[in-house]
Short mmCIF file of C-alpha atoms in Angstrom, two decimals:
data_model
loop_
_atom_site.label_atom_id
_atom_site.label_comp_id
_atom_site.label_asym_id
_atom_site.label_seq_id
_atom_site.Cartn_x
_atom_site.Cartn_y
_atom_site.Cartn_z
CA MET N 1 -108.09 17.88 31.30
CA ASN N 2 -105.25 16.56 33.42
CA PRO N 3 -102.55 19.26 33.55
CA ALA N 4 -99.84 16.62 34.00
CA GLN N 5 -100.79 15.01 30.66
CA CYS N 6 -101.54 18.08 28.55
CA GLU N 7 -99.98 21.52 28.28
CA ASP N 8 -102.88 23.37 26.63
CA TRP N 9 -103.74 25.05 29.94
CA LYS N 10 -100.49 27.04 29.85
CA HIS N 11 -101.96 29.35 27.21
CA PHE N 12 -104.69 30.70 29.46
CA VAL N 13 -103.31 30.45 33.02
CA GLY N 14 -100.99 32.92 34.76
CA ALA N 15 -99.67 32.37 38.27
CA TYR N 16 -97.42 33.79 40.92
CA VAL N 17 -97.05 31.60 43.96
CA ASN N 18 -93.68 32.55 45.43
CA GLU N 19 -90.22 33.94 44.71
CA GLY N 20 -89.20 30.61 43.21
CA PHE N 21 -90.99 31.76 40.05
CA LEU N 22 -88.56 34.67 39.63
CA ILE N 23 -85.15 34.58 37.96
CA ASP N 24 -83.38 36.79 40.45
CA PHE N 25 -80.19 37.50 38.46
CA LEU N 26 -82.25 39.43 35.88
CA SER N 27 -83.51 42.98 36.19
CA PRO N 28 -87.31 43.32 36.33
CA GLU N 29 -87.31 44.59 32.74
CA GLU N 30 -85.24 41.60 31.57
CA TYR N 31 -87.53 39.23 33.46
CA PHE N 32 -90.67 40.72 31.89
CA LEU N 33 -89.10 40.36 28.43
CA PHE N 34 -88.18 36.74 29.26
CA VAL N 35 -91.77 35.97 30.33
CA GLY N 36 -92.98 37.66 27.15
CA LYS N 37 -90.64 35.57 25.02
CA VAL N 38 -91.79 32.34 26.68
CA ASN N 39 -95.39 33.37 25.92
CA ASP N 40 -94.68 34.52 22.34
CA ILE N 41 -95.49 38.13 23.21
CA PRO N 42 -93.65 40.69 21.07
CA GLU N 43 -91.17 42.86 22.99
CA GLU N 44 -93.09 46.05 22.17
CA THR N 45 -96.31 44.52 23.52
CA VAL N 46 -94.51 43.55 26.75
CA LYS N 47 -93.26 47.12 27.16
CA THR N 48 -96.72 48.58 26.48
CA THR N 49 -98.31 46.17 28.95
CA ILE N 50 -95.75 47.02 31.64
CA GLU N 51 -96.55 50.72 31.16
CA GLN N 52 -100.11 49.95 32.31
CA TYR N 53 -98.70 48.80 35.65
CA THR N 54 -96.13 51.53 36.32
CA GLU N 55 -98.14 53.05 39.17
CA PHE N 56 -98.10 49.68 40.94
CA LEU N 57 -94.49 48.86 40.04
CA THR N 58 -93.11 52.37 40.78
CA ASP N 59 -89.71 53.72 39.85
CA GLU N 60 -88.13 51.65 42.61
CA ILE N 61 -88.59 48.69 40.26
CA ILE N 62 -88.79 49.99 36.68
CA GLY N 63 -85.72 51.92 35.61
CA ALA N 64 -83.99 51.47 38.96
CA GLY N 65 -81.13 49.45 37.47
CA LYS N 66 -81.47 46.74 40.12
CA LEU N 67 -81.54 42.99 39.81
CA ILE N 68 -84.60 41.22 41.16
CA ARG N 69 -82.54 39.75 43.99
CA ASP N 70 -81.65 43.28 45.14
CA LEU N 71 -85.27 44.40 45.41
CA SER N 72 -87.23 44.39 48.66
CA ALA N 73 -89.58 41.45 49.28
CA GLY N 74 -92.56 43.66 48.44
CA ASN N 75 -91.06 44.79 45.16
CA ARG N 76 -90.18 41.21 44.20
CA GLN N 77 -93.83 40.36 44.97
CA LYS N 78 -94.95 43.13 42.59
CA VAL N 79 -92.70 41.82 39.80
CA GLY N 80 -94.16 38.34 40.22
CA ILE N 81 -97.75 39.56 40.23
CA VAL N 82 -97.32 41.69 37.11
CA SER N 83 -95.46 38.90 35.31
CA SER N 84 -98.45 36.60 35.93
CA LEU N 85 -100.65 39.06 34.01
CA LEU N 86 -98.38 39.71 31.00
CA ALA N 87 -100.00 37.15 28.70
CA GLN N 88 -103.47 38.39 29.74
CA PRO N 89 -104.51 34.96 31.01
CA LYS N 90 -108.14 34.02 31.58
CA ILE N 91 -107.24 32.35 34.89
CA VAL N 92 -104.82 33.97 37.34
CA ILE N 93 -103.59 32.23 40.49
CA LEU N 94 -102.01 34.36 43.21
CA ASP N 95 -100.88 33.00 46.57
CA GLU N 96 -100.79 35.55 49.39
CA PRO N 97 -100.42 38.50 47.00
CA PHE N 98 -100.75 41.11 49.77
CA ASN N 99 -97.79 39.76 51.75
CA PHE N 100 -94.79 42.07 51.96
CA LEU N 101 -96.71 45.03 50.49
CA ASP N 102 -97.07 48.34 52.30
CA PRO N 103 -100.65 49.65 52.80
CA SER N 104 -100.48 51.92 49.74
CA SER N 105 -99.31 49.06 47.53
CA GLN N 106 -102.01 46.77 48.98
CA ASN N 107 -104.66 49.29 47.91
CA LYS N 108 -103.10 49.63 44.46
CA LEU N 109 -103.09 45.84 44.16
CA LYS N 110 -106.77 45.63 45.06
CA LYS N 111 -107.55 48.17 42.33
CA LEU N 112 -105.27 46.35 39.87
CA ILE N 113 -107.02 43.02 40.53
CA ILE N 114 -110.51 44.49 40.19
CA ASP N 115 -109.56 46.40 37.01
CA TYR N 116 -107.92 43.32 35.49
CA HIS N 117 -111.06 41.27 36.09
CA GLU N 118 -113.34 43.99 34.70
CA LYS N 119 -111.22 44.48 31.56
CA THR N 120 -110.56 40.82 30.75
CA GLY N 121 -113.36 38.87 32.44
CA ALA N 122 -110.65 36.65 33.89
CA THR N 123 -111.13 34.47 36.93
CA LEU N 124 -108.66 35.26 39.69
CA LEU N 125 -108.02 32.62 42.32
CA ILE N 126 -106.45 34.26 45.34
CA SER N 127 -105.25 32.33 48.34
CA SER N 128 -104.94 34.61 51.35
CA HIS N 129 -105.08 34.74 55.12
CA ASN N 130 -105.95 38.42 54.86
CA LEU N 131 -109.73 38.26 55.01
CA THR N 132 -110.29 42.00 54.75
CA HIS N 133 -108.53 42.35 51.40
CA THR N 134 -109.98 39.09 50.15
CA VAL N 135 -113.55 40.14 50.87
CA ASP N 136 -112.93 43.59 49.36
CA ILE N 137 -112.01 42.15 45.95
CA SER N 138 -113.91 38.86 45.74
CA THR N 139 -117.29 37.95 44.31
CA HIS N 140 -117.05 34.56 46.03
CA VAL N 141 -115.02 33.26 48.96
CA ALA N 142 -114.13 29.62 49.47
CA LEU N 143 -113.37 28.94 53.12
CA MET N 144 -110.89 26.11 53.42
CA GLU N 145 -109.78 24.04 56.36
CA LYS N 146 -107.09 21.36 56.14
CA GLY N 147 -107.11 21.56 52.34
CA LYS N 148 -110.85 21.06 51.92
CA ILE N 149 -113.49 23.63 51.01
CA ILE N 150 -115.88 23.77 53.94
CA SER N 151 -117.97 26.71 52.77
CA PHE N 152 -118.46 28.55 49.49
CA ILE N 153 -119.75 32.04 50.21
CA ASP N 154 -121.39 34.45 47.79
CA ASN N 155 -119.95 37.89 48.45
CA ILE N 156 -122.62 40.19 47.08
CA ASP N 157 -122.13 43.62 48.68
CA GLY N 158 -119.56 42.24 51.15
CA ALA N 159 -121.97 39.67 52.59
CA ALA N 160 -119.10 37.26 53.27
CA ASN N 161 -117.87 39.47 56.12
CA LYS N 162 -120.68 38.39 58.42
CA GLN N 163 -120.27 34.68 57.71
CA LEU N 164 -116.51 34.84 58.11
CA ASP N 165 -116.82 36.81 61.37
CA GLU N 166 -119.24 34.18 62.72
CA TYR N 167 -116.99 31.32 61.66
CA PHE N 168 -113.83 32.76 63.21
CA SER N 169 -115.48 34.01 66.43
#
């Protein structure tokens, strides 16, 4: 299927690549409802889904009365990540999801990603320069150089660590 010629893929793919995805003059709650509306998700379902992510989103985002543009970079990142999961897609694409997050939020994100995969069986494609977090959450690691996959590594029990250490040493 060529995504430029068919829009069927939109029903099973969620993505957050950068702040350009966000509508920054909305509050996070308004943005989540907008994403829900675009995906034909009832408002009550959106609210229930968001409740599952309140520990990750925190009260600095939900109920804070702020517009997205007034949030910190890390909190905008959280809004984008959660919005990519609202429709419970089978494929999720996240670019540098750990950027801008404090260590506590990075750990919560790792748990969120693992839990999402376990609950839905979804495939998560995560592009990251942070090898530690990537190896912690991945079953497979594709090592890329200049836009080409140069190695596809099975990560059973963190086995990718050794291969990545050797490559980058």
